[in-house]
Structure formats: C-alpha cells, structure tokens
Coordinates of C-alpha atoms and ligand atoms in Angstrom, one line a residue:
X547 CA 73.5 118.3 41.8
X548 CA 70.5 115.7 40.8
X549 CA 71.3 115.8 37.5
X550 CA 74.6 114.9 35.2
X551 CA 74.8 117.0 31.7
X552 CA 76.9 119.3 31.2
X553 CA 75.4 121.8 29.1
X554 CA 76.6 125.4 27.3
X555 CA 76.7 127.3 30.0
X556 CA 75.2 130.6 27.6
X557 CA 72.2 131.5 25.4
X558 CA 72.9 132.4 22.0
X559 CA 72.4 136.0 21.3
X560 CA 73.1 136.6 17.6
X561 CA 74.4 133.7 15.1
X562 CA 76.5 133.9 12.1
X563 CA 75.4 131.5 9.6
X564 CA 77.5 128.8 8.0
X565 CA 77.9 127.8 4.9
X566 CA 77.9 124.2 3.3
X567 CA 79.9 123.4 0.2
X568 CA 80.4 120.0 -2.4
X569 CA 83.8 117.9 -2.0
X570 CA 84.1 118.9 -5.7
X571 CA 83.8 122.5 -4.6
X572 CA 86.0 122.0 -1.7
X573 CA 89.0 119.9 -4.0
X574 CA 89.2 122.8 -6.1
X575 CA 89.4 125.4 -3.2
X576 CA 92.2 123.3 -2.4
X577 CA 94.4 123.1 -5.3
X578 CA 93.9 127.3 -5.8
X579 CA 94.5 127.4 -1.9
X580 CA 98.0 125.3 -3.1
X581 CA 97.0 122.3 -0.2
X582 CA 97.6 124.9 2.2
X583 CA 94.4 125.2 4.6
X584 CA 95.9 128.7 5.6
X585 CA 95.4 129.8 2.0
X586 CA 91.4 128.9 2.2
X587 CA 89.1 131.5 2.5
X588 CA 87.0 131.5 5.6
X589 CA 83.6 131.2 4.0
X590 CA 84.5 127.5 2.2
X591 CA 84.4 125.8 5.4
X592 CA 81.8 124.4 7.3
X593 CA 83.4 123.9 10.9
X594 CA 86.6 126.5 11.6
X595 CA 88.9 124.3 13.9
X596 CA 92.3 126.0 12.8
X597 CA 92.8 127.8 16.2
X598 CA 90.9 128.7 19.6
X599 CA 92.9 132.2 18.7
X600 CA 90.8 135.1 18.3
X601 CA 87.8 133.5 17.3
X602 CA 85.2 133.0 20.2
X603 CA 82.1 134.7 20.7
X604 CA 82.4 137.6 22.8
X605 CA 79.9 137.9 25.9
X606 CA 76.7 140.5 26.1
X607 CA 78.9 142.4 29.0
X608 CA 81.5 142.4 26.5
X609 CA 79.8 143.9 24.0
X610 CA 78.7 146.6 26.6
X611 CA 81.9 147.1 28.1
X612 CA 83.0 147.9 24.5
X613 CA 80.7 151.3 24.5
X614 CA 82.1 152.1 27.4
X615 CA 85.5 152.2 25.6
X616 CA 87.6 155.3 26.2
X617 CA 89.6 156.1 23.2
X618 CA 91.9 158.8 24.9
X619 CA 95.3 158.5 23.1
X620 CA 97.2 158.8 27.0
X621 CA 95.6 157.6 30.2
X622 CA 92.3 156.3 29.1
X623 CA 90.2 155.0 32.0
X624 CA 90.1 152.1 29.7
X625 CA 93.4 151.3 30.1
X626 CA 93.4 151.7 34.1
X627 CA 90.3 149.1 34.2
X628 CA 92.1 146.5 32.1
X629 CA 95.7 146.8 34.4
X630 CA 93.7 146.2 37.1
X631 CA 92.0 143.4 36.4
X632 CA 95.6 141.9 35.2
X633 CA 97.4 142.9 38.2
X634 CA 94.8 141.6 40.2
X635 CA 95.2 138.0 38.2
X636 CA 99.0 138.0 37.8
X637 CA 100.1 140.1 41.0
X638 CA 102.7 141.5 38.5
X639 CA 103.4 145.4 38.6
X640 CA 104.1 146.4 35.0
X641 CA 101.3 145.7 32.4
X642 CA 102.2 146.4 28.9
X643 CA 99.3 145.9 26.1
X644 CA 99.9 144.8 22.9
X645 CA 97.9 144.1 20.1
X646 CA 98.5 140.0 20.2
X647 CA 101.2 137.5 21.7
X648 CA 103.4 137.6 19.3
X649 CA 103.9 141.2 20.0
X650 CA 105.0 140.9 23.8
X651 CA 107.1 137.8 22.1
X652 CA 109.1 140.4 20.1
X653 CA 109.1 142.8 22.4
X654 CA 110.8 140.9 25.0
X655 CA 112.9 139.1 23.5
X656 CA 114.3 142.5 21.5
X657 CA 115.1 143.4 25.3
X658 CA 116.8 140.8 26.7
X659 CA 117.7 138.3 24.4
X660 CA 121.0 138.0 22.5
X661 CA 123.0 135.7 20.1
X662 CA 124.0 133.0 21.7
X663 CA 121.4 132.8 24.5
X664 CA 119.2 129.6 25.6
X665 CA 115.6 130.1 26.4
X666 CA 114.2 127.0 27.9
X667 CA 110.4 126.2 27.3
X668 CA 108.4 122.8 28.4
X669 CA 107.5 123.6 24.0
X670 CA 108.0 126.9 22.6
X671 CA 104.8 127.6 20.3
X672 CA 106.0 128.5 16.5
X673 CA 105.7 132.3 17.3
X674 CA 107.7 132.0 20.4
X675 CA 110.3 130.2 18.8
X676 CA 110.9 132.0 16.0
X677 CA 111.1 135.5 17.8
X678 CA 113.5 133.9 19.8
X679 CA 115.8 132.3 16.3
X680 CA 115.9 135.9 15.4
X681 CA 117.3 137.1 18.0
X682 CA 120.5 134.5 17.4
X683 CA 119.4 132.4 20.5
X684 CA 118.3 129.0 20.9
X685 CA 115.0 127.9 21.8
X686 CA 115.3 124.5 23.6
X687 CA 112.4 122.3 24.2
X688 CA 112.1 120.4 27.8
X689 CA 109.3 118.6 28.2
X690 CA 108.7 115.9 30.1
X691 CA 109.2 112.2 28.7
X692 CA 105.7 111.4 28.6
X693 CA 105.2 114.5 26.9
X694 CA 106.8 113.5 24.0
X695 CA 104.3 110.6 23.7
X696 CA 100.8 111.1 22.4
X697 CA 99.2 107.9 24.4
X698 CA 101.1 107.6 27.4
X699 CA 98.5 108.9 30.5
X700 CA 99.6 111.4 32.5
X701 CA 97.8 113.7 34.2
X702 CA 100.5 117.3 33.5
X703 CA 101.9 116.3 30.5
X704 CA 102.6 119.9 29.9
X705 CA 105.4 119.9 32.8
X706 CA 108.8 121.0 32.3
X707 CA 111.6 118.6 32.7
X708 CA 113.1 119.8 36.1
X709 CA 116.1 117.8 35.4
X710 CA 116.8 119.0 32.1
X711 CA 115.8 122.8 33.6
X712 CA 118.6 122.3 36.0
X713 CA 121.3 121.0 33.8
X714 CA 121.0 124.1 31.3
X715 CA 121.1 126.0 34.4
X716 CA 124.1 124.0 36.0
X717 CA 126.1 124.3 32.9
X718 CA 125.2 127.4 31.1
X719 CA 123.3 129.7 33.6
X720 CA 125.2 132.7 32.3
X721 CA 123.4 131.9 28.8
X722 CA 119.9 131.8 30.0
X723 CA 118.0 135.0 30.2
X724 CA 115.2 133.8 31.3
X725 CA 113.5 130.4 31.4
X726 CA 109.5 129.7 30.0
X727 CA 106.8 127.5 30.5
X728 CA 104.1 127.6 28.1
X729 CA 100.5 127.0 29.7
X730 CA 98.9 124.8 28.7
X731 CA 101.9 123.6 26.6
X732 CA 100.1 123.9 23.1
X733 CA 102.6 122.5 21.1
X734 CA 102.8 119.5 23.1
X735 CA 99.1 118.8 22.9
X736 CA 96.9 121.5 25.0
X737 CA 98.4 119.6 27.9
X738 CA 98.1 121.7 31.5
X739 CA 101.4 122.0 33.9
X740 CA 100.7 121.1 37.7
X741 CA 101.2 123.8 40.6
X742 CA 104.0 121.8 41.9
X743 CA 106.7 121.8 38.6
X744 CA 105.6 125.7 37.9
X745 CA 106.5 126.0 41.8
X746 CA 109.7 123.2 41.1
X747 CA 111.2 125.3 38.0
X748 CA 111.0 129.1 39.7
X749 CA 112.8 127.4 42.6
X750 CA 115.4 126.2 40.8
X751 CA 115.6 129.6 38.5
X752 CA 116.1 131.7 41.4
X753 CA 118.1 129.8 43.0
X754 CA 120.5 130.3 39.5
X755 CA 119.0 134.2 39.7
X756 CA 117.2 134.2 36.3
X757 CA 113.6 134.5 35.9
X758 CA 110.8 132.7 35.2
X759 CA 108.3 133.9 32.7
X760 CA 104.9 131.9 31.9
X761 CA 103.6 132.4 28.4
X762 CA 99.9 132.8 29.9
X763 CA 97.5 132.4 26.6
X764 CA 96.0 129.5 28.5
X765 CA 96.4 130.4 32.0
X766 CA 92.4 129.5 33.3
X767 CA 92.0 126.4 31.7
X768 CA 95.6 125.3 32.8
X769 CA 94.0 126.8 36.7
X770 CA 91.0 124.1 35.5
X771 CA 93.1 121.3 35.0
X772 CA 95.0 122.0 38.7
X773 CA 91.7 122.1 40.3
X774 CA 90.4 118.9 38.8
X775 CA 93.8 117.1 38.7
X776 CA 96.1 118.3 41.1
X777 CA 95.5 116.7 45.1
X778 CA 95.4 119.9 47.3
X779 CA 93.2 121.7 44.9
X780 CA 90.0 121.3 44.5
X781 CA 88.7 123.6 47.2
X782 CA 90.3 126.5 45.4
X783 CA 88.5 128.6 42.7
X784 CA 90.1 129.2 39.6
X785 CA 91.1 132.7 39.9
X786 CA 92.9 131.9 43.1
X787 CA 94.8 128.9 41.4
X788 CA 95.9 131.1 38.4
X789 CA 97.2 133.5 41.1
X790 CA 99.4 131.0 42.7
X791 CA 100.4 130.0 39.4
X792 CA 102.0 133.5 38.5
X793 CA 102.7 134.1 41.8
X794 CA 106.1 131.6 40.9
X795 CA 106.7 133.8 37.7
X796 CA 108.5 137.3 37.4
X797 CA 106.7 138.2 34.1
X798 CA 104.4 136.6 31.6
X799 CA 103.6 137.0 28.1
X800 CA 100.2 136.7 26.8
X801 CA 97.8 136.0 23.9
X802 CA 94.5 137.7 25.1
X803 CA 93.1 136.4 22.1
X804 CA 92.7 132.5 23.9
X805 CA 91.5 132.9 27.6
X806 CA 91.0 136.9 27.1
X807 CA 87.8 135.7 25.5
X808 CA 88.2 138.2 22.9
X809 CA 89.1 138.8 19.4
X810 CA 92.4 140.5 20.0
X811 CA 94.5 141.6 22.2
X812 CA 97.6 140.6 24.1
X813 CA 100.2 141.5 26.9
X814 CA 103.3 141.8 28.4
X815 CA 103.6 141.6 32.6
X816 CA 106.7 142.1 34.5
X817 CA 107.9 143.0 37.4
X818 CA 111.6 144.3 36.7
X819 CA 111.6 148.2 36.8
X820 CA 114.5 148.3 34.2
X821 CA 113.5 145.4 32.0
X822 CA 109.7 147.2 31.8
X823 CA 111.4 150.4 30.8
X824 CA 113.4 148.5 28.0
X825 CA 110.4 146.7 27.0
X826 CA 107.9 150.3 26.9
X827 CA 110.4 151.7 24.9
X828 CA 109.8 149.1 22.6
X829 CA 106.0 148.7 22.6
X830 CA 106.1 152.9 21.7
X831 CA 108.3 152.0 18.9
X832 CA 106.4 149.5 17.0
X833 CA 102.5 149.1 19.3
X834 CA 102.1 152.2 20.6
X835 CA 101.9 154.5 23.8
X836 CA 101.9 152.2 26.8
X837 CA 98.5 153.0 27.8
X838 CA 96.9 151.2 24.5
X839 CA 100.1 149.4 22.8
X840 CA 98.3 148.5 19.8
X841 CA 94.4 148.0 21.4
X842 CA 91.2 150.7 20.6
X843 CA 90.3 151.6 24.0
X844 CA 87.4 149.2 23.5
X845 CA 89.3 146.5 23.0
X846 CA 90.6 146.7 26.7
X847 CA 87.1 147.0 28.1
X848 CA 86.3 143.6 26.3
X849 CA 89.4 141.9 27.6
X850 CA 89.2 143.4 31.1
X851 CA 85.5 141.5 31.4
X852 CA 87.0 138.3 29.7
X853 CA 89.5 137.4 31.9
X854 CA 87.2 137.6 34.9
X855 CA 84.6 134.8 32.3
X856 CA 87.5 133.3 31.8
X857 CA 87.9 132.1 35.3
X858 CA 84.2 131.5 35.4
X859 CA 83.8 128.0 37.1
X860 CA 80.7 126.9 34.9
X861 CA 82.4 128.3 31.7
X862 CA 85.8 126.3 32.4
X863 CA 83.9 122.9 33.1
X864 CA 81.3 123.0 29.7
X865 CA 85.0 124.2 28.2
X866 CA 86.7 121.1 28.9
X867 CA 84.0 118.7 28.6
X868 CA 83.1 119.9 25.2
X869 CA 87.0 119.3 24.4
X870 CA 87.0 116.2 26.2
X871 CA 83.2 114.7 24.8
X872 CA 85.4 115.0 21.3
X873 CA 88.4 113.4 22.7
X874 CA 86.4 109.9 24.1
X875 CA 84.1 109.3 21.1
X876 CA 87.6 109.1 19.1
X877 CA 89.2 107.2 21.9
X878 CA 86.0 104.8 21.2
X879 CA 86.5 105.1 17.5
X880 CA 90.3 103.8 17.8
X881 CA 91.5 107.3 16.5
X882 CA 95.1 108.0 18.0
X883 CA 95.0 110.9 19.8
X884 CA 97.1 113.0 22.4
X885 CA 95.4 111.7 25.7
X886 CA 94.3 112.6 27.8
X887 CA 92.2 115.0 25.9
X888 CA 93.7 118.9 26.6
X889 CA 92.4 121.8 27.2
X890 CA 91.3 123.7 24.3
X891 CA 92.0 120.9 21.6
X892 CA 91.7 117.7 20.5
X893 CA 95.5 116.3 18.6
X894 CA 94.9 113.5 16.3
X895 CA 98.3 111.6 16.1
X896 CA 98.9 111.3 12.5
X897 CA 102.3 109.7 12.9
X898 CA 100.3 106.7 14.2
X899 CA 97.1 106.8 12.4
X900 CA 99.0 107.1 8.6
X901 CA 101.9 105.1 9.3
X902 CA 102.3 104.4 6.0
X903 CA 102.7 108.0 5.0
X904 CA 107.0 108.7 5.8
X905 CA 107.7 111.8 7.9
X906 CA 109.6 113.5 5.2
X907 CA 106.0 113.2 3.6
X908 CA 104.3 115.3 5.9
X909 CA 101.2 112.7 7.2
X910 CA 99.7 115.1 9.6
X911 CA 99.2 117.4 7.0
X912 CA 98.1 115.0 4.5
X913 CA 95.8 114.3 7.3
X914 CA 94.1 117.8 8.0
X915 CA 93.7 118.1 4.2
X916 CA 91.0 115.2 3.9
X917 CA 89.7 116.4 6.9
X918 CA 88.5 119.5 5.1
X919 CA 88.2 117.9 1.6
X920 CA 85.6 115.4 3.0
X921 CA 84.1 117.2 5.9
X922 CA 84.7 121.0 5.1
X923 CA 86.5 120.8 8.5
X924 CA 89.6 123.1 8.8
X925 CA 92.3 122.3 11.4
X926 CA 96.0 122.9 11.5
X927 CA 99.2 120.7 11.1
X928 CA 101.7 120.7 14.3
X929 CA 104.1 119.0 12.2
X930 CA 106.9 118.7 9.9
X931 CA 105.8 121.3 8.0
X932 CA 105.0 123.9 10.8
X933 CA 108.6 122.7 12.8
X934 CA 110.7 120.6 10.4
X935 CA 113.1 123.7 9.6
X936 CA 116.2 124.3 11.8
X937 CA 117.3 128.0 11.8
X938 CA 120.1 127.1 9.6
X939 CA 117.7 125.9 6.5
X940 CA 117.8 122.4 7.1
X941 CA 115.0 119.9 7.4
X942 CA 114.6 117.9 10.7
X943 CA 112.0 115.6 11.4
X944 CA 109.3 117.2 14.3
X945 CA 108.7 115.4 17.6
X946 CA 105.6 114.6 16.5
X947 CA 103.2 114.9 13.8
X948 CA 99.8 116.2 14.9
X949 CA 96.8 117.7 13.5
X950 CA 95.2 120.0 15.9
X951 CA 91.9 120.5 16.0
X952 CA 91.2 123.6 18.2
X953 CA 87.9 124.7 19.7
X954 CA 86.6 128.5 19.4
X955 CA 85.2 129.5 22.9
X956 CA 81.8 129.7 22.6
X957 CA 81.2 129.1 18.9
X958 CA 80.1 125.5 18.7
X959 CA 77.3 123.1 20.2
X960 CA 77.0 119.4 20.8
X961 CA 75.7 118.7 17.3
X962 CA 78.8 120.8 15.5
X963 CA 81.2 118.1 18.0
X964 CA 78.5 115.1 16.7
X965 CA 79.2 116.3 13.2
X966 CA 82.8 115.7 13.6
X967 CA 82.9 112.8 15.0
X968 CA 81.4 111.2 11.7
X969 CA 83.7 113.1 9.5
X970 CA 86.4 111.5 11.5
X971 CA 85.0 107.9 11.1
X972 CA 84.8 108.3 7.8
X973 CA 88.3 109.7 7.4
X974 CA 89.8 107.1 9.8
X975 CA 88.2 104.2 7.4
X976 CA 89.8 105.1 4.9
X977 CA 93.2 106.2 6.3
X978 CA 95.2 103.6 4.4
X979 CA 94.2 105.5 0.9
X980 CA 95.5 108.9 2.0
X981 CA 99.2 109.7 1.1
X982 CA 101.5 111.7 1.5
X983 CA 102.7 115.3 0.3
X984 CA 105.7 117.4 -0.9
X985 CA 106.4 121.1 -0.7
X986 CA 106.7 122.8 -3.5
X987 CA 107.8 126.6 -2.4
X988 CA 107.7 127.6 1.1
X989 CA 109.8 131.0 3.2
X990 CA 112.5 130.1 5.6
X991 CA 110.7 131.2 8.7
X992 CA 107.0 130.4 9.8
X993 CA 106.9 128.2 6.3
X994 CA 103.2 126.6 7.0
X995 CA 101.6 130.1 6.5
X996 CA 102.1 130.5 3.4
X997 CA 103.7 127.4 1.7
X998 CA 102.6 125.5 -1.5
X999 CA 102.6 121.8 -1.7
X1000 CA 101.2 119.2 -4.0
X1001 CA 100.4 115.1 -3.3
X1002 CA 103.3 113.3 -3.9
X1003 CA 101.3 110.5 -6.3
X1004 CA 99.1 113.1 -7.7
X1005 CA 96.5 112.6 -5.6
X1006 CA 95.9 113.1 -2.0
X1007 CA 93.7 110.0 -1.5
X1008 CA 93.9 106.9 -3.8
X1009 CA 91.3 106.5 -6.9
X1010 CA 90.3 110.6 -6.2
Ligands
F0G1501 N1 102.0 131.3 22.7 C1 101.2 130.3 22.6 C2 101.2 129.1 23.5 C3 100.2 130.3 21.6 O1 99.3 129.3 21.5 C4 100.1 131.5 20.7 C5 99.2 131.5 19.6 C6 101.1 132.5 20.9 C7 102.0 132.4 21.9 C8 101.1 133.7 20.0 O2 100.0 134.5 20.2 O3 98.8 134.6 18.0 O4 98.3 136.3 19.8 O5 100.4 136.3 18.5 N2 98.5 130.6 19.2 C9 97.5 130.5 18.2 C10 97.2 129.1 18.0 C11 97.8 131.3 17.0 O6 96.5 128.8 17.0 O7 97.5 128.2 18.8 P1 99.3 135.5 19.1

C-alpha cells in the first residue's frame, strides 16, 4: 500500500447529534445523579465512553437484514440464518439466543453450577461474577502476573495463569464445573489471550475432564490481536483464527452486543447434548422459546450480518488503531495507562495517576467523575467501587483501580479521539487537586449501578 493512514473504514449514513453542556450544568447533573455517572442521563454528555456494549452504529446491511426479520414465534428462518452463521464461527452444535450476556451467564451457571464450586476465569467481568456468587460458588481470578500490572509490556496480557489453572485442577478438580477465559479479558484491561494459552488451558482441562468455556463478547478483536501478535499468524484471516480459538472450547457464552455489532443480543453455544437440554429449559423459563430466547426476529438478522463485519479485516485494523491512536497520545502525555493499549478501550490507571487519593477513597472513580465534570466525557470505574465487595459484605481493596474508557464501534471519528485527548491534559494537570470519595448508600450486589456517594472534603476537586 503507498500510503500510511488508517482511516474509518465506512461512510456516515445518518448522524445523531450531540449535545454540549456548561461545567455548571454538568456539576449539578452530578450531585442529582448522586456522583454516580450511571445515574446521568444520556443526553448531558458530550462523548459516551461508559461501554463498547450495545452502542455502535449498525451497518446499511444491517438495517436491511432487519426487514428481512421473521417474527414467527417457533422456527423463524430468522433464527436458522443466525445459528448458522454462529456454528459456522464457533463449530459448536447447540446455539441458544438470549437477549444479552448476562442472560447465557445465568442460564449456565443455574445448570451446572452449585455451592461450593470454583469457576476459574483469566478475570471474571462483574456480571460473570456475580451470577456465579449467587450460585454459592467462587469465582477465582487467574491471570497472568503481568496482567495484574497496568505498565508492564506484554503482548497477551489477557492469558490465563496455566500454573494456577493446573493447581485448582490438581487439588480440587471435583469442584470445578467448568473452567473460563474471558476474551479479551475486559476486566483486566481489553487485553487479548494468545492461541497458544487458549490451546494450553483446554489441554490441561481435558486432561482433568472438565470443560472449557470462552466468554466470547470480544472474540474478533481478540482473533485481531493473534494475527498481529502472535508468530504463526499472520497469514490467517480473522474468521479462521477465531475458529481455532473456539475450536479449544466446549461452549461459550456471549454478549452480541460487543463484536455482534448490534444493539442487543447475546448467546449461549455448547456442545453437551444434556447440558443444552438443561440450559433450553432454562432460556424457555425466563428468555423464551429457543428459536428467539429473548431477540425479535430482526434482531437475529442484524446479529447474523455483524458477526461476519465483525471479522471484517479493514474494520478490525481502523478498530484497533482508533483504540490504540488514544492510547499513544496519553503514553506521550505521561498519563498511566494499561499498555499496551487493548482492544476496545483505553484503562487510565488511576491508582497511579491520583496516588494521593487512598484506595478506600475510590481514585478511579474520583477520576472518571472530573472526566465528565470538565469534559462532558462519561467513562466507567473498574475499581473499588465496581469490585471492592466480597460476597460476604465486606470491603476488599480491587486489584486495580481503573477508569475505562470504552469505544462504541463505529460511533466516533478522529476529531471526537482529538477532543479527548485535551480533556485528558487538562485533567492530568491538575490531578493533584482531585480527591477522593465516600459511599453514602449502595446494594450488596452489582453496587456501582446504582450507588450514591459524595467527595469526602466536600468537593471533588480543590477550590471548586
Ligand atoms: N462478559 C464480558 C467480558 C463483558 O464485557 C460483558 C459486558 C458481559 C460478559 C455481559 O454481557 O452486558 O450483554 O449482559 N460488558 C459490558 C461492558 C456491559 O461495559 O463491558 P451483557
């Protein structure tokens, strides 16, 4: 190729405006939203990074395919379209829609989980986990060392600890249902697993006869990240790498919302004739009838055509260098973030940047909140406040405290990621001002949806 950019690999069709607000506007959202950025509405902020979930732009054959949605209760041709397109992917024989992750989460773990039981993860995202605590077992966390550490280099910093996968397994086999690995690991920083530890962990799990499920949401741009990282790869096309990948895996749950390039949608894939019928059973119960679980027939047109984008070669490359064009201009900036860059978002290590601000003080939080107050730029908290809760009530520090800031597919150009990058200037020069906050109600479970908190001082940042 003679030349170098990288553009948007799309013209823009329609556009949804955006609006602008004041900071004065913006610090009163925030003390009726009670500091919590989940409690905002939509239309007071400018740039929407709380999640890559649901919230891309949908494709003109999308937006066809959906007229071509066949809203037959049983059977719809719909249905038969969008099996095959995840059968083709996955090579696994039971497809199960459902109307988002979460759902497949609850589904399976109703079927096969009990108290007592380990589920080992690389990270178990919040949704994961706590479908799994309700069930009475114990999610465990195994990443990798470097994995824990936002700014050690590593090229898979998503991968699973073999060693710690084959010491639950040595010890406790009989305890472990099945084993996950989440890719990319999102709660460990967007951060892609290689071919050879997916390939490492199912050999060790069937060689201890219990299987190995990927939690998929992620699956192409993890497939990206082989091709461009991983020796042995780079002749291979996306769609054959993520075929490989759940070749290793006897089921996956998945969030169609992320690399389903749509707006909702989900699934569970298995392969166990027994478990599947377990897990239908279920998905009649609370989705619905197995050929639409919880999805209008033209919602499985639109994901059928957006896992095949998905895989798209120019689509995943403008992807991950509009995640990774963020990631260097901060890296330049002397902003601590997760590195290298991941796949669908850029993690700010707050721990680091606020150091001044104690754990039990929740920076990264603190953080994302003057991120909107002085930008109108909403992100989310993987923190102390999102994971600082054991099952038994108790607070415990997180691994890490990190402000995510997740990229819509789609959405937003160059000059949206420019925009940013001055916001975060700003908020970087005047970290030392920011401080910290306390919670003042929050629920037991899944706390950071709905909790209410208030700067600890009286005011987030010094002198207002
Ligand atoms: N697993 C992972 C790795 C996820 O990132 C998510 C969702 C889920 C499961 C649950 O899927 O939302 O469709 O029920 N992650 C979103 C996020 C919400 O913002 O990262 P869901």
């Amino acid at each position: 190729m003679k030349f170098n950019t990288i553009i948007e690999p799309f013209r823009i069709k329609a556009v949804e405006p955006i609006r602008r607000t004041t900071r004065e506007e913006r610090k009163r959202a925030l003390e009726e939203a009670g500091f919590n950025l989940f409690l905002l509405r939509a239309e007071d902020v400018l740039i929407d990074l709380l999640t890559d979930s649901g919230t891309g732009a949908m494709s003109s054959a999308q937006w066809a395919g959906m007229m071509r949605g066949d809203e037959s209760y049983a059977g719809a041709r719909s249905f038969y379209r969008f099996e095959e397109t995840v059968q083709e992917i996955t090579g696994l024989k039971h497809i199960l829609p459902t109307h988002q992750g979460r759902a497949a989460e609850r589904i399976l773990a109703r079927c096969v989980l009990k108290e007592g039981d380990i589920v080992p993860n690389n990270t178990h995202f919040d949704t994961t986990r706590a479908n799994i605590e309700s069930a009475g077992a114990t999610a465990l966390d195994i990443p990798i060392a470097e994995g824990r550490k936002p700014d050690s280099l590593h090229p898979f910093k998503g991968n699973i600890d073999l060693d710690a996968l084959e010491r639950v397994l040595c010890e406790d086999s009989e305890r472990v249902p099945l084993v996950f690995i989440t890719v990319t690991n999102n709660s460990g920083g967007g951060q892609p697993v290689s071919m050879a530890n997916i390939r490492a962990a199912s050999e060790l799990c069937r060689a201890f006869d219990v299987p190995l499920f990927l939690d998929a949401c992620r699956f192409a741009e993890n497939a990206w990240f082989i091709k461009t990282r991983e020796e042995g790869y780079a002749d291979y096309s996306p769609r054959e790498i993520a075929r490989e990948m759940f070749a290793y895996a006897q089921g996956a749950t998945m969030s169609a919302k992320k690399d389903g390039m749509s707006n909702i949608g989900g699934f569970l894939a298995l392969d166990d004739d027994d478990m599947a019928r377990c897990c239908k059973n279920e998905l009649i119960l609370t989705e619905g009838f197995p050929t639409y679980g919880g999805l209008a027939g033209y919602d499985l047109e639109a994901l059928a055509v957006g896992f095949e984008e998905a895989l798209d070669e120019d689509y995943l490359r403008y992807r991950a260098r509009s995640v990774g064009y963020l990631g260097d201009r901060l890296v330049e900036m002397g902003v601590p973030i997760v590195r290298p860059p991941g796949g669908h978002a850029i993690y700010i290590d707050a721990k680091q940047m606020l150091n001044h601000i104690p754990q039990s003080e929740y920076p990264a939080w603190a953080l994302s909140l003057v991120l909107y107050l002085e930008g109108g730029v909403r992100s989310v908290e993987i923190g102390s406040v999102m994971f600082g809760m054991s099952p038994d009530g108790t607070e415990r520090p997180a691994e890490m405290e990190l402000v995510r800031l997740a990229f819509p597919r789609r959405v937003y150009t160059q000059s949206h990621v420019d925009y940013l990058v001055e916001v975060l200037e700003y908020v970087h020069s005047i970290r030392e001002k920011i401080r910290g906050m306390r919670i003042v109600e929050a629920p037991t479970v899944l706390r950071h949806f709905s909790a209410r908190l208030e700067p600890v001082g009286g005011t987030l940042i010094d002198g207002g």
